[in-house]
XYZ file of C-alpha atoms in Angstrom:
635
model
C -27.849 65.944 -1.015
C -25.958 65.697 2.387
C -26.975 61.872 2.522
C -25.998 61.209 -1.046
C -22.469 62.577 -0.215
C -22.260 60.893 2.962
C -23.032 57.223 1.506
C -20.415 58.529 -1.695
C -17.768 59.395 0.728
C -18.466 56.036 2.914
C -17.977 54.108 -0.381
C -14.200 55.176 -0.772
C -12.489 57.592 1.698
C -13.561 55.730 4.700
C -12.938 52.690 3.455
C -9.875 52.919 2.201
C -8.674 54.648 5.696
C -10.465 51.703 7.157
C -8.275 49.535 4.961
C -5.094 51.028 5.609
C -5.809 50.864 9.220
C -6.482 47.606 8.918
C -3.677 46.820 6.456
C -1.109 48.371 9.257
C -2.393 46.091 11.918
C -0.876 42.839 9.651
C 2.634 44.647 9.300
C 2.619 45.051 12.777
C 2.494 41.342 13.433
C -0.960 40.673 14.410
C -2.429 37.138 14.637
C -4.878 36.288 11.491
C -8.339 36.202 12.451
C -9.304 34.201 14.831
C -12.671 32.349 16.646
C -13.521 33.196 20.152
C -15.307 29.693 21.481
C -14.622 29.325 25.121
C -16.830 27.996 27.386
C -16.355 30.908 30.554
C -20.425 31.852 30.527
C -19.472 34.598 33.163
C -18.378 36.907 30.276
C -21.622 38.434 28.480
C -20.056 38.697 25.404
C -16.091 38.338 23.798
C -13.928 39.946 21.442
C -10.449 39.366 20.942
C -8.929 39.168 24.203
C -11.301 41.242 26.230
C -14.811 39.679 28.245
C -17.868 41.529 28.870
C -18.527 42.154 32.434
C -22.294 41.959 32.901
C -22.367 44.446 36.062
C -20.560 47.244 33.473
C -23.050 46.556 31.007
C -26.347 47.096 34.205
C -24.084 50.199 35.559
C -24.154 51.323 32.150
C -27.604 50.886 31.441
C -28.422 52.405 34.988
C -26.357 55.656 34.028
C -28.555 56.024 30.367
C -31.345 55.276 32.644
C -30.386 58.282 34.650
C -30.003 60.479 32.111
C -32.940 59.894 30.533
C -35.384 60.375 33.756
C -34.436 63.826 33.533
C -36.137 64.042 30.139
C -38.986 61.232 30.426
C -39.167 61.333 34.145
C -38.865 59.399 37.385
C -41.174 56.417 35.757
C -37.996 55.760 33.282
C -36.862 52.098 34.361
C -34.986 49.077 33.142
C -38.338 47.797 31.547
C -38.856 50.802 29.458
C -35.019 50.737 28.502
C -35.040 47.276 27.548
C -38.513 47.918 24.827
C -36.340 51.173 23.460
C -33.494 48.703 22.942
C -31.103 50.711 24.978
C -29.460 47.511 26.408
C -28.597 46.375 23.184
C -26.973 50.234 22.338
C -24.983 49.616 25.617
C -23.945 46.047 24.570
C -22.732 47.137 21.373
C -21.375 50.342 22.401
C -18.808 48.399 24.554
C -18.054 46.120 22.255
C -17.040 48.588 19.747
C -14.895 49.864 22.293
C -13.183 47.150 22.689
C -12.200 46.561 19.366
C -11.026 49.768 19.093
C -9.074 49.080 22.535
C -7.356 45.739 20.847
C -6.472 48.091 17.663
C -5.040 50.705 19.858
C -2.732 47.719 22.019
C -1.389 46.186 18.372
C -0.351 49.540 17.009
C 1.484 50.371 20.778
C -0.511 53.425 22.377
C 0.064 53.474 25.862
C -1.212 56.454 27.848
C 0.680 57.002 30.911
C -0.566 57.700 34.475
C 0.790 61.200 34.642
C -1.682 62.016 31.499
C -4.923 60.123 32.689
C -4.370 62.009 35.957
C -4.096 65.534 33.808
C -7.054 64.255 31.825
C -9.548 63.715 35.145
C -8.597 66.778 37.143
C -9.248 69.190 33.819
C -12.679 67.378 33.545
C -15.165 70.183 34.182
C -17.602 67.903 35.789
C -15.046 67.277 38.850
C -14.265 71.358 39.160
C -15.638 73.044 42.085
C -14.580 76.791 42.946
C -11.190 76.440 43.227
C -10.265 73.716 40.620
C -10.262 69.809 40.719
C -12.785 68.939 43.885
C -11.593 64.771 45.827
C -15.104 65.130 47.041
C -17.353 66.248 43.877
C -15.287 63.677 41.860
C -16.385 60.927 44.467
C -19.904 61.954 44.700
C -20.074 61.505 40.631
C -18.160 58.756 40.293
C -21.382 57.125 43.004
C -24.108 58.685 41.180
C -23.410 56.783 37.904
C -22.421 53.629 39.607
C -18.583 53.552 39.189
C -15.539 52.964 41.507
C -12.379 55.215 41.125
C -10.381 52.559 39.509
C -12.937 51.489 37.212
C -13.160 55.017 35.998
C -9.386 55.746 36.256
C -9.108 52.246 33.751
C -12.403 53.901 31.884
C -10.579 57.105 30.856
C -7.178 55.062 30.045
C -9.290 53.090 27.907
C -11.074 55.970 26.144
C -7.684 58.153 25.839
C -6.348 54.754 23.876
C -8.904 54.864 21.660
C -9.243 58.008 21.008
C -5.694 58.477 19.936
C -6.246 55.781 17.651
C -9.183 57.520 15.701
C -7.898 60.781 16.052
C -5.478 59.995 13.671
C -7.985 58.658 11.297
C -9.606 62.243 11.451
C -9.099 64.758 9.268
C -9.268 68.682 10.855
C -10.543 70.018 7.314
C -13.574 69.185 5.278
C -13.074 70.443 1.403
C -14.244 74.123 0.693
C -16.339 73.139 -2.238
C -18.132 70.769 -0.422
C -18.755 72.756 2.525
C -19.956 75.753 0.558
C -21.963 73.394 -1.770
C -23.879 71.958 0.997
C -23.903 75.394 2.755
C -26.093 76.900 -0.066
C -28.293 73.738 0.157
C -28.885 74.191 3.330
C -29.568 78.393 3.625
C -31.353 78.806 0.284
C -34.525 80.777 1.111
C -37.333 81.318 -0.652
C -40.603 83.645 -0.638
C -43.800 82.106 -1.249
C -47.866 82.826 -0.669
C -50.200 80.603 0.535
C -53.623 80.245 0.871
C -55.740 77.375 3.201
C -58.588 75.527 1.874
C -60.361 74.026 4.738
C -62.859 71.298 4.586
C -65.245 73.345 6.855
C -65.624 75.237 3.360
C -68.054 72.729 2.635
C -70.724 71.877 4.941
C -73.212 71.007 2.464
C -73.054 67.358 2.559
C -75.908 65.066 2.269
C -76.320 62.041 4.091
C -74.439 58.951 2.196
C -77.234 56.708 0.816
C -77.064 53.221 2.480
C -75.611 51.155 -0.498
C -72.014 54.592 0.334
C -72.573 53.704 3.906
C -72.418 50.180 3.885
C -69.374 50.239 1.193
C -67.489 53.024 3.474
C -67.660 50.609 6.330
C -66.311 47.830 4.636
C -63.716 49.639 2.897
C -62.766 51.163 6.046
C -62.966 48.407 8.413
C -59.626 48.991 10.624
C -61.597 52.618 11.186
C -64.615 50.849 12.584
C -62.593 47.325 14.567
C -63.145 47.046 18.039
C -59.484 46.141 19.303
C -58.571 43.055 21.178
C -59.650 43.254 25.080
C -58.160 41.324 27.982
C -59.801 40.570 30.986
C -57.841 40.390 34.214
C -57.248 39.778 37.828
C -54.484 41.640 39.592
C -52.506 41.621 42.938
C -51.156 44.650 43.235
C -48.593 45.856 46.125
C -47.994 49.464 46.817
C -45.811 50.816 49.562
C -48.317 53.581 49.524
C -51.342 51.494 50.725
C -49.200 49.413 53.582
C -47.998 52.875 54.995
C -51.167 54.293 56.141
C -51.643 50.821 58.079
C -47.921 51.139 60.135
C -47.500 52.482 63.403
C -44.366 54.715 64.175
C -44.037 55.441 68.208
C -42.286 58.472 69.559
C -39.513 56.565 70.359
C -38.807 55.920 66.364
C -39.941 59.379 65.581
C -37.397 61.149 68.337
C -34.529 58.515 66.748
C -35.650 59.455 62.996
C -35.170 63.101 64.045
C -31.921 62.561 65.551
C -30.405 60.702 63.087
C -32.271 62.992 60.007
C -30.738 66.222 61.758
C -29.231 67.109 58.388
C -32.060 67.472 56.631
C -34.307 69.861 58.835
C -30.907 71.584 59.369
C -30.228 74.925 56.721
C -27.103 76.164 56.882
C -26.142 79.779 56.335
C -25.843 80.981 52.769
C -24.005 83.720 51.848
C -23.796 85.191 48.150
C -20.249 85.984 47.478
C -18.440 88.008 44.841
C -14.350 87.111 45.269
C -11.390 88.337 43.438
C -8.215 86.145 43.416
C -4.674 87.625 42.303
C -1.648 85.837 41.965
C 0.808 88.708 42.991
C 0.433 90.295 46.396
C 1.508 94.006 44.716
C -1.572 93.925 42.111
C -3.942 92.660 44.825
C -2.483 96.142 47.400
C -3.581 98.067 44.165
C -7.089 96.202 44.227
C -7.514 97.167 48.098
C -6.392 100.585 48.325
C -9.352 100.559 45.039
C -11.913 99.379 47.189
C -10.912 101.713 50.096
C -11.796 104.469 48.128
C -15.014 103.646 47.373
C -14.363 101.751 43.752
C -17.149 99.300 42.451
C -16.036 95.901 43.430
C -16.940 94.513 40.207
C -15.357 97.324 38.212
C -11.909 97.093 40.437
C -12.398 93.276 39.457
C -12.536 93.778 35.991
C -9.656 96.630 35.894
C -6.897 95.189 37.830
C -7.581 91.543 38.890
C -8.523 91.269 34.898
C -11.912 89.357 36.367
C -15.547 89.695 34.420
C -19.164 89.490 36.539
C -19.528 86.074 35.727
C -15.580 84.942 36.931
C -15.741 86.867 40.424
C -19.296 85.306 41.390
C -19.196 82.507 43.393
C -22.825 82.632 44.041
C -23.992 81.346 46.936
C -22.291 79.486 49.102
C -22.136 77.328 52.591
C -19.264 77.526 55.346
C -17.943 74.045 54.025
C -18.050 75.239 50.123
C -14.275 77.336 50.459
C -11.682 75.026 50.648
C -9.638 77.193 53.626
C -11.526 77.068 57.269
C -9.022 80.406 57.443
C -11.194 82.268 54.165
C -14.459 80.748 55.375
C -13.881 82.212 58.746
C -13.197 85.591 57.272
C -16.373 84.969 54.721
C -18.393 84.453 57.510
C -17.376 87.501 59.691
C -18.243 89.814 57.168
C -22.103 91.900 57.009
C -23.879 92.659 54.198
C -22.548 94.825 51.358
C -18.792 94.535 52.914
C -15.854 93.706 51.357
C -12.895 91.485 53.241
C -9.118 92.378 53.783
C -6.740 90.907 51.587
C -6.777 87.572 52.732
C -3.302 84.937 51.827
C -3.765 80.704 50.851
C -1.450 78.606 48.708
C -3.839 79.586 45.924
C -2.464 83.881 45.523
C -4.331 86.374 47.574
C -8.111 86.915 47.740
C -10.383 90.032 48.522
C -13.880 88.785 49.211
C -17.249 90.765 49.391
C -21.132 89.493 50.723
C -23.816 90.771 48.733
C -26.491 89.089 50.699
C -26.917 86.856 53.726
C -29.522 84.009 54.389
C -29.889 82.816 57.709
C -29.873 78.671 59.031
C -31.216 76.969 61.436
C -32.867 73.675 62.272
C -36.712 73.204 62.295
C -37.758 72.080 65.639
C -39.106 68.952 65.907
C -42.683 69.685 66.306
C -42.492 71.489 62.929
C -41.273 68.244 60.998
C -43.174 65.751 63.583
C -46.084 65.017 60.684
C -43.869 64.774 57.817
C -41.032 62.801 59.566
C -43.922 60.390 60.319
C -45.091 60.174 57.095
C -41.232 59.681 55.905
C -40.647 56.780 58.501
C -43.914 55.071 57.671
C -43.151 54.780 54.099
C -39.592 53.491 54.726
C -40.893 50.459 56.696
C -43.705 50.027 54.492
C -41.132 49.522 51.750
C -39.461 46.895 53.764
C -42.661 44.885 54.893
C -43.363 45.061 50.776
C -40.086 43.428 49.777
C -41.258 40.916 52.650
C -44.287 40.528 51.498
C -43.796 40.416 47.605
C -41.493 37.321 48.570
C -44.215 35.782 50.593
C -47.074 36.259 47.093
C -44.390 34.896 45.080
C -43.859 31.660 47.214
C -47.042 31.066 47.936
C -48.157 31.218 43.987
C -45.309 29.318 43.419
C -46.883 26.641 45.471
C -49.979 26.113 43.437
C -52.123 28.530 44.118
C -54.377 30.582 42.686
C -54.491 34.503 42.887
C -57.855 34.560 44.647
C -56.039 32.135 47.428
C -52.792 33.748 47.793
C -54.674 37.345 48.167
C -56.702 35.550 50.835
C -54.020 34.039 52.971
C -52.016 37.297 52.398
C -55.055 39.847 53.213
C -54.848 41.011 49.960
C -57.334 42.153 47.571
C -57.623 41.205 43.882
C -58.598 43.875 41.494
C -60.592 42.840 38.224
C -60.143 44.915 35.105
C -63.168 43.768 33.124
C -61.784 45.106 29.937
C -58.842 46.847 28.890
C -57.012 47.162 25.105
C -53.034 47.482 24.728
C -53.165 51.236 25.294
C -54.192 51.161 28.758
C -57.871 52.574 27.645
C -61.547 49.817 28.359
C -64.318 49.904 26.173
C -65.213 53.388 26.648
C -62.205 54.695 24.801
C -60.839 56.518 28.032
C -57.430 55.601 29.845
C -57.872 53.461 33.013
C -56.411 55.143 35.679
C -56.561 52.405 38.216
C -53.714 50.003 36.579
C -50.469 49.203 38.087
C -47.268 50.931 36.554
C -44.054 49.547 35.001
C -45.346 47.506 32.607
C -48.412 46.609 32.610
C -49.706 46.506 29.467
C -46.324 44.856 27.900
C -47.286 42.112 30.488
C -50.959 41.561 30.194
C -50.515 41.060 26.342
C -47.395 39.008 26.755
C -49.233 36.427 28.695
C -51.528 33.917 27.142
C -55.180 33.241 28.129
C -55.496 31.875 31.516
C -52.067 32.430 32.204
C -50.276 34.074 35.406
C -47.629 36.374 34.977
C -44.179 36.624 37.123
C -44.049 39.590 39.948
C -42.891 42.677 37.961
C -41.957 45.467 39.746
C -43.771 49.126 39.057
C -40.898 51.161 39.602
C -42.766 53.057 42.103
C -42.154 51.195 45.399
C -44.377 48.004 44.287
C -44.950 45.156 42.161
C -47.686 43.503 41.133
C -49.104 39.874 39.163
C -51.510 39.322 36.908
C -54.039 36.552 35.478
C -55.610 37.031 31.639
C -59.045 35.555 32.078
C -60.420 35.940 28.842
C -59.291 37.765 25.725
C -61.756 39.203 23.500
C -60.435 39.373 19.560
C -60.900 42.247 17.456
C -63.937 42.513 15.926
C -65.601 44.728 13.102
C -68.662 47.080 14.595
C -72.122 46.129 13.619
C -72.993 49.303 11.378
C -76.201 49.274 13.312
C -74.136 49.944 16.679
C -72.559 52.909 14.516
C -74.358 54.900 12.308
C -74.326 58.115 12.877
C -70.222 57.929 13.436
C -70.025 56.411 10.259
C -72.264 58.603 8.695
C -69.843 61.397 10.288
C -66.878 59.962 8.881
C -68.261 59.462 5.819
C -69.163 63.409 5.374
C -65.868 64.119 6.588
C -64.067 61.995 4.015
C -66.609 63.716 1.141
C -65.263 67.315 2.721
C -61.875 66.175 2.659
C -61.884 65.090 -1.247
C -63.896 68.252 -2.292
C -61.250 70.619 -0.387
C -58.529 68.408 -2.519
C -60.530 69.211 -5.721
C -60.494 72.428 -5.328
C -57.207 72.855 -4.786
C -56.013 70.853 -7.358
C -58.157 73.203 -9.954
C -56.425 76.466 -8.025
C -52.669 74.683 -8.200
C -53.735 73.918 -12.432
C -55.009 77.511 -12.748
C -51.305 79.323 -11.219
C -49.341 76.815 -13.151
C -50.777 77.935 -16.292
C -50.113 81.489 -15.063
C -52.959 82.616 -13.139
C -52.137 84.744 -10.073
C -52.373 83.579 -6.636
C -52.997 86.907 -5.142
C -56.000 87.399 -8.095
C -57.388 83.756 -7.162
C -57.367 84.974 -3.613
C -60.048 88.149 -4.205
C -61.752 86.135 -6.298
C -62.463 83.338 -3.336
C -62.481 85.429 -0.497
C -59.423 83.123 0.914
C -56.741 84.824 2.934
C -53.545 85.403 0.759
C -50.366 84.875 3.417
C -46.577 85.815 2.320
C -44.403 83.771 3.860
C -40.569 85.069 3.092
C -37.096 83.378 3.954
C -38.486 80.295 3.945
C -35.673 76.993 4.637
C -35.512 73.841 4.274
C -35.945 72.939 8.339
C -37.601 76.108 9.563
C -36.525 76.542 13.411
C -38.932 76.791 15.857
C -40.511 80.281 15.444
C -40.864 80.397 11.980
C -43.680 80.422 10.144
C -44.145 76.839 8.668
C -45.937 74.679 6.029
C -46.492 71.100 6.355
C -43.261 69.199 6.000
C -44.311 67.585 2.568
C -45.040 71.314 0.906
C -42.028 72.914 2.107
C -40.063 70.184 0.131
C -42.396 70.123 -2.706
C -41.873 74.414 -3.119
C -37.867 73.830 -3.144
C -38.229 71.877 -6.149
C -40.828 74.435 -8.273
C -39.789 77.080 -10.356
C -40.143 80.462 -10.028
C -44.302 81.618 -10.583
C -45.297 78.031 -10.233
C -47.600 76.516 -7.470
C -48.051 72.802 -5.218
C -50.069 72.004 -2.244
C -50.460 69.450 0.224
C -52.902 68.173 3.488
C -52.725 70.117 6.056
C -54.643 69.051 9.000
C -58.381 70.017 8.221
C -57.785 71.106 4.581
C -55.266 71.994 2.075
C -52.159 74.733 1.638
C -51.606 75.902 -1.382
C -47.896 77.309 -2.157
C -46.718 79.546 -4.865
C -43.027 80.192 -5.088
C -42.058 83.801 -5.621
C -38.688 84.028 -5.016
C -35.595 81.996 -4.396
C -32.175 83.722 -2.472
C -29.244 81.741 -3.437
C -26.410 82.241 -0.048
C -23.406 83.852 0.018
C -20.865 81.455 2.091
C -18.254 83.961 2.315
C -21.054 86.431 4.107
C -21.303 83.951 6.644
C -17.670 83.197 8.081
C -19.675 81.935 11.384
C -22.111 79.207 9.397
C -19.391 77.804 7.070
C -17.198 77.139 10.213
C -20.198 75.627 12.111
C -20.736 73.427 8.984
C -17.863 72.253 8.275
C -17.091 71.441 11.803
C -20.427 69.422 12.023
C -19.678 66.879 8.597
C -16.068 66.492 10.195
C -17.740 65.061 12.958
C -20.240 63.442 10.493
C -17.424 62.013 8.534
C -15.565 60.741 11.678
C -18.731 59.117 13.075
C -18.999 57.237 9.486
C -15.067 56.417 9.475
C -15.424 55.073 13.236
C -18.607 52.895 12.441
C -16.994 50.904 9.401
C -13.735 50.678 11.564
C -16.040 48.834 14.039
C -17.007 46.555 12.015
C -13.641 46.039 10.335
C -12.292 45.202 13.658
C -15.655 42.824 14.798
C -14.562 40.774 11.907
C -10.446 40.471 12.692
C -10.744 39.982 16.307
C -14.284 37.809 16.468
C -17.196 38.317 18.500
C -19.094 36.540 20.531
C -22.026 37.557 22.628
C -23.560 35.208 25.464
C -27.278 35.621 24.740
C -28.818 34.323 27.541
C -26.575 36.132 29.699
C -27.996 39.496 27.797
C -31.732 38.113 28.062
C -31.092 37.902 32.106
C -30.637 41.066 32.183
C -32.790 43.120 34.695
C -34.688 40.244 35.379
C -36.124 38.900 38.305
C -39.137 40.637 40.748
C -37.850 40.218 43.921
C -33.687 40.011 43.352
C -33.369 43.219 45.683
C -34.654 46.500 45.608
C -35.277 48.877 42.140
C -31.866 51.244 42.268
């Protein structure tokens, strides 16, 4: 229903806004459309007046890449986000953006410096204790690749266009439609169930060989070998050169020295603090505390501060902004609260609730793993030296077998191996390189050497196909008795289906479900306040029953697969929502299709604007991409 209204509303509300939109740009003197030829191939792609800078679009990528590590993991590179299209999301992403930049410029937004600065320093990202942290903001601004100016220009940019569509936007969704699609959503219903599983019927014969034969043939992608590839691999792994590199004392003592930092833990403290911006209410606070008052109650009865606001958790010397409060933080023991203390921020009362000590690990404590740390370090360097040496000498003719042997390297032969990583046996290979592999062994042809790819692990490797074998049907000689198997399991599966389909016939003509159950000896199960998209908790039925029971009426029954057998469903009852019981969910709703509705209004804006301004996109700039082995080391 939602979709249906979506795709109704996208036919005339959003694109007459569009229109309009559009419609104002031509009062407003802008130029008819116009072609964007030029022959600058710096720019990775064009619109209007603005050019694609490729290093936004990698920083870009870098900072999805980022954020999805923390989901997928450390593995996560530029390959992978290339095959998930990502690059392309980023491309197009920007050059959205830009259109809605150009639309912003004709119709005279400007945003002035006093509100971009106002903007940044109320970004909760760049907060530390005490408000807007110089030195957080820096330290983000690094981690996802961006100067200051670049982001200063970035939020300008975005506060432009933003404006722009905000007044597109409309702050209230109709009641009827919000309450329509609200009961859609939170109808329940009660049902019982009962599972047929195939394990029901484990009397099944042996096929004759005239079923076998047919089963196999019928079935054919069951029983197909898949396509092999044999190869040869050089594979370099920082890991493997480390254990071969000497580190003397002298670089050990100098890895120390200069690594102090990191055997070095500094003092903690966890610290409650109350802040007050007149000196009179802060006395009261004191003279509170003097007398032996909670220090989170006194917090909470005159400084107007909850748990969560006074505790600054635990902290280092250099986290308070004031060497003068740190000092004083410092001083205090356990379980003792501070005089009232003065800044250019009010007046403060601090307390420590727990103290745990620093120090620095001697260096006979982190001798081993220092060692370990150093000798991986300049095995990563000698492997960016020597990846550049494999890739010259292959790049002067030869072979893998006589680069590995004037390198002192050894190639590894994977005899078989199909495109999910797993040889002949069905199991994964566990030996094979990382990155991507498998992308590259069945992008190359027969006979073939790949480029260096990196593995996103501190090495790279190359690879020959020698030989690919083509898929190829099993001999039903080579396997009988798993086709025999399958072939019993397929007979269980259609005999549970049967069955069920006579049950389903017998409720629907007003047999009981619960009287079927006694009769069969299967186990009756009530499921109650079933919805649409249970949540994870609930009980559940497969996907295809649960949407199947929302369209039966009342005393009737349906069924579906469900793994090993059937469910059976019998609708009992259906609870039709009260919206005005639920002030909380309406609001929710309605606040999710405004943003629904705004996401629809900004995509057909988008393309209203890709067609006025003209796009152009440099496609072998976008295919170069990420490319090259050894351009400099994996960020």
């Amino acid at each position: 229903m939602l979709s249906a209204i979506r795709n109704h509303t996208q036919s005339f509300v959003v694109k007459i806004l569009a229109a309009l939109l559009i419609g104002s740009f031509a009062i407003w003197g802008v130029e008819d459309m116009f072609d964007v030829a030029t022959s600058n191939n710096s720019a990775i792609y064009e619109i209007g007046d603005i050019e694609g800078n490729t290093a936004n679009i990698e920083n870009a990528v870098h900072r999805e890449i980022n954020n999805l590590r923390r989901m997928l993991g450390n593995n996560f590179g530029t390959d992978e986000a290339k095959s998930l299209g990502i690059v392309d999301i980023v491309l197009q992403r920007q050059i959205d953006e830009g259109a809605f930049l150009i639309a912003a410029r004709k119709l005279g937004v400007e945003i002035s410096d006093d509100l971009v600065r106002q903007e940044i320093q109320q970004n909760e990202v760049f907060k530390g204790l005490l408000g807007f942290d110089k030195d957080r903001f820096n330290q983000v601004l690094r981690d996802n690749f961006m100067s200051e100016s670049a982001y200063i220009s970035s939020t300008r940019n975005e506060m432009s266009r933003n404006h722009l569509l905000d007044s597109l936007s409309s702050d209230t969704v109709p009641k009827g439609l919000v309450e329509t699609i609200y009961k859609h959503r939170q109808e329940k219903r009660t049902i019982e169930t009962i599972f047929i599983s195939d394990d029901l019927h484990d009397d099944i014969p042996d096929p004759s060989e005239k079923e076998l034969i047919d089963f196999h043939k019928k079935n054919a992608n069951q029983f197909t070998a898949p396509e092999y590839r044999e190869v040869s691999v050089i594979q370099l792994k920082a890991s493997d050169l480390a254990t071969e590199i000497l580190v003397t004392d002298e670089e050990l003592k100098e890895g120390y020295a200069t690594r102090e930092d990191e055997f070095t833990k500094n003092e903690t403290r966890h610290v409650k603090q109350m802040i007050f911006s007149e000196e009179a209410i802060a006395q009261k606070a004191v003279k509170s505390l003097s007398q032996g008052s909670d220090f989170t109650l006194v917090a909470k009865e005159i400084a107007k501060m909850d748990a969560k606001a006074i505790d600054l958790g635990k902290i280092t010397y250099n986290h308070l902004p004031f060497s003068k409060l740190a000092d004083v933080v410092f001083a205090l023991d356990v379980e003792e609260n501070s005089t009232l203390q003065k800044s250019s921020l009010g007046w403060h009362l601090f307390r420590v609730d727990q103290i745990e000590a620093g120090g620095v690990k001697p260096f006979n404590e982190v001798k081993r793993e220092l060692q370990k740390t150093i000798s991986y370090e300049k095995a990563v360097d000698s492997l960016y030296e020597l990846a550049n040496k494999l890739e010259d000498t292959l790049g002067s003719g030869a072979s893998l077998e006589e680069a590995a042997g004037q390198l002192d390297l050894k190639v590894l032969k994977i005899t078989s191996v199909d495109n999910k990583g797993r040889g002949t046996d069905g199991n994964l290979i566990k030996t094979l390189p990382g990155g991507n592999f498998i992308g590259t062994t069945f992008s190359t042809d027969e006979g073939a050497e790949s480029p260096l790819n990196e593995t996103n692990d501190d090495g790279y490797f190359v690879l020959r196909v020698d030989s690919i074998t083509a898929p190829i049907l099993k001999p039903l000689t080579s396997i009988k008795r798993e086709a025999i198997e399958s072939w019993k399991a397929s007979e269980r599966s259609q005999k549970s289906r049967d069955f069920a389909e006579k049950i389903v016939k017998r409720i629907n003509a007003g047999n009981l479900l619960s009287s079927i159950s006694a009769e069969t000896g299967l186990k009756l199960t009530l499921i109650t306040k079933l919805v649409r998209n249970p949540q994870r908790g609930q009980k559940k039925i497969p996907r295809l029953l649960t949407s199947k029971v929302f369209g039966l009426q009342k005393g009737k029954a349906s069924m579906a697969r469900n793994g090993d057998g059937y469910t059976i469903a019998r609708l009992k009852k259906i609870i039709i929502p009260n919206p005005s019981s639920d002030k909380t969910g309406v609001d929710e709703l309605s606040t999710q299709l405004n943003e629904s509705l705004r996401r629809d209004i900004k995509e057909q804006l988008a393309t209203a604007l890709r067609d006025r301004y003209g796009v152009k996109i440099n496609s072998e700039a976008v295919s170069s991409l990420f490319t090259g082995a050894v351009s400099g080391r994996r960020r």
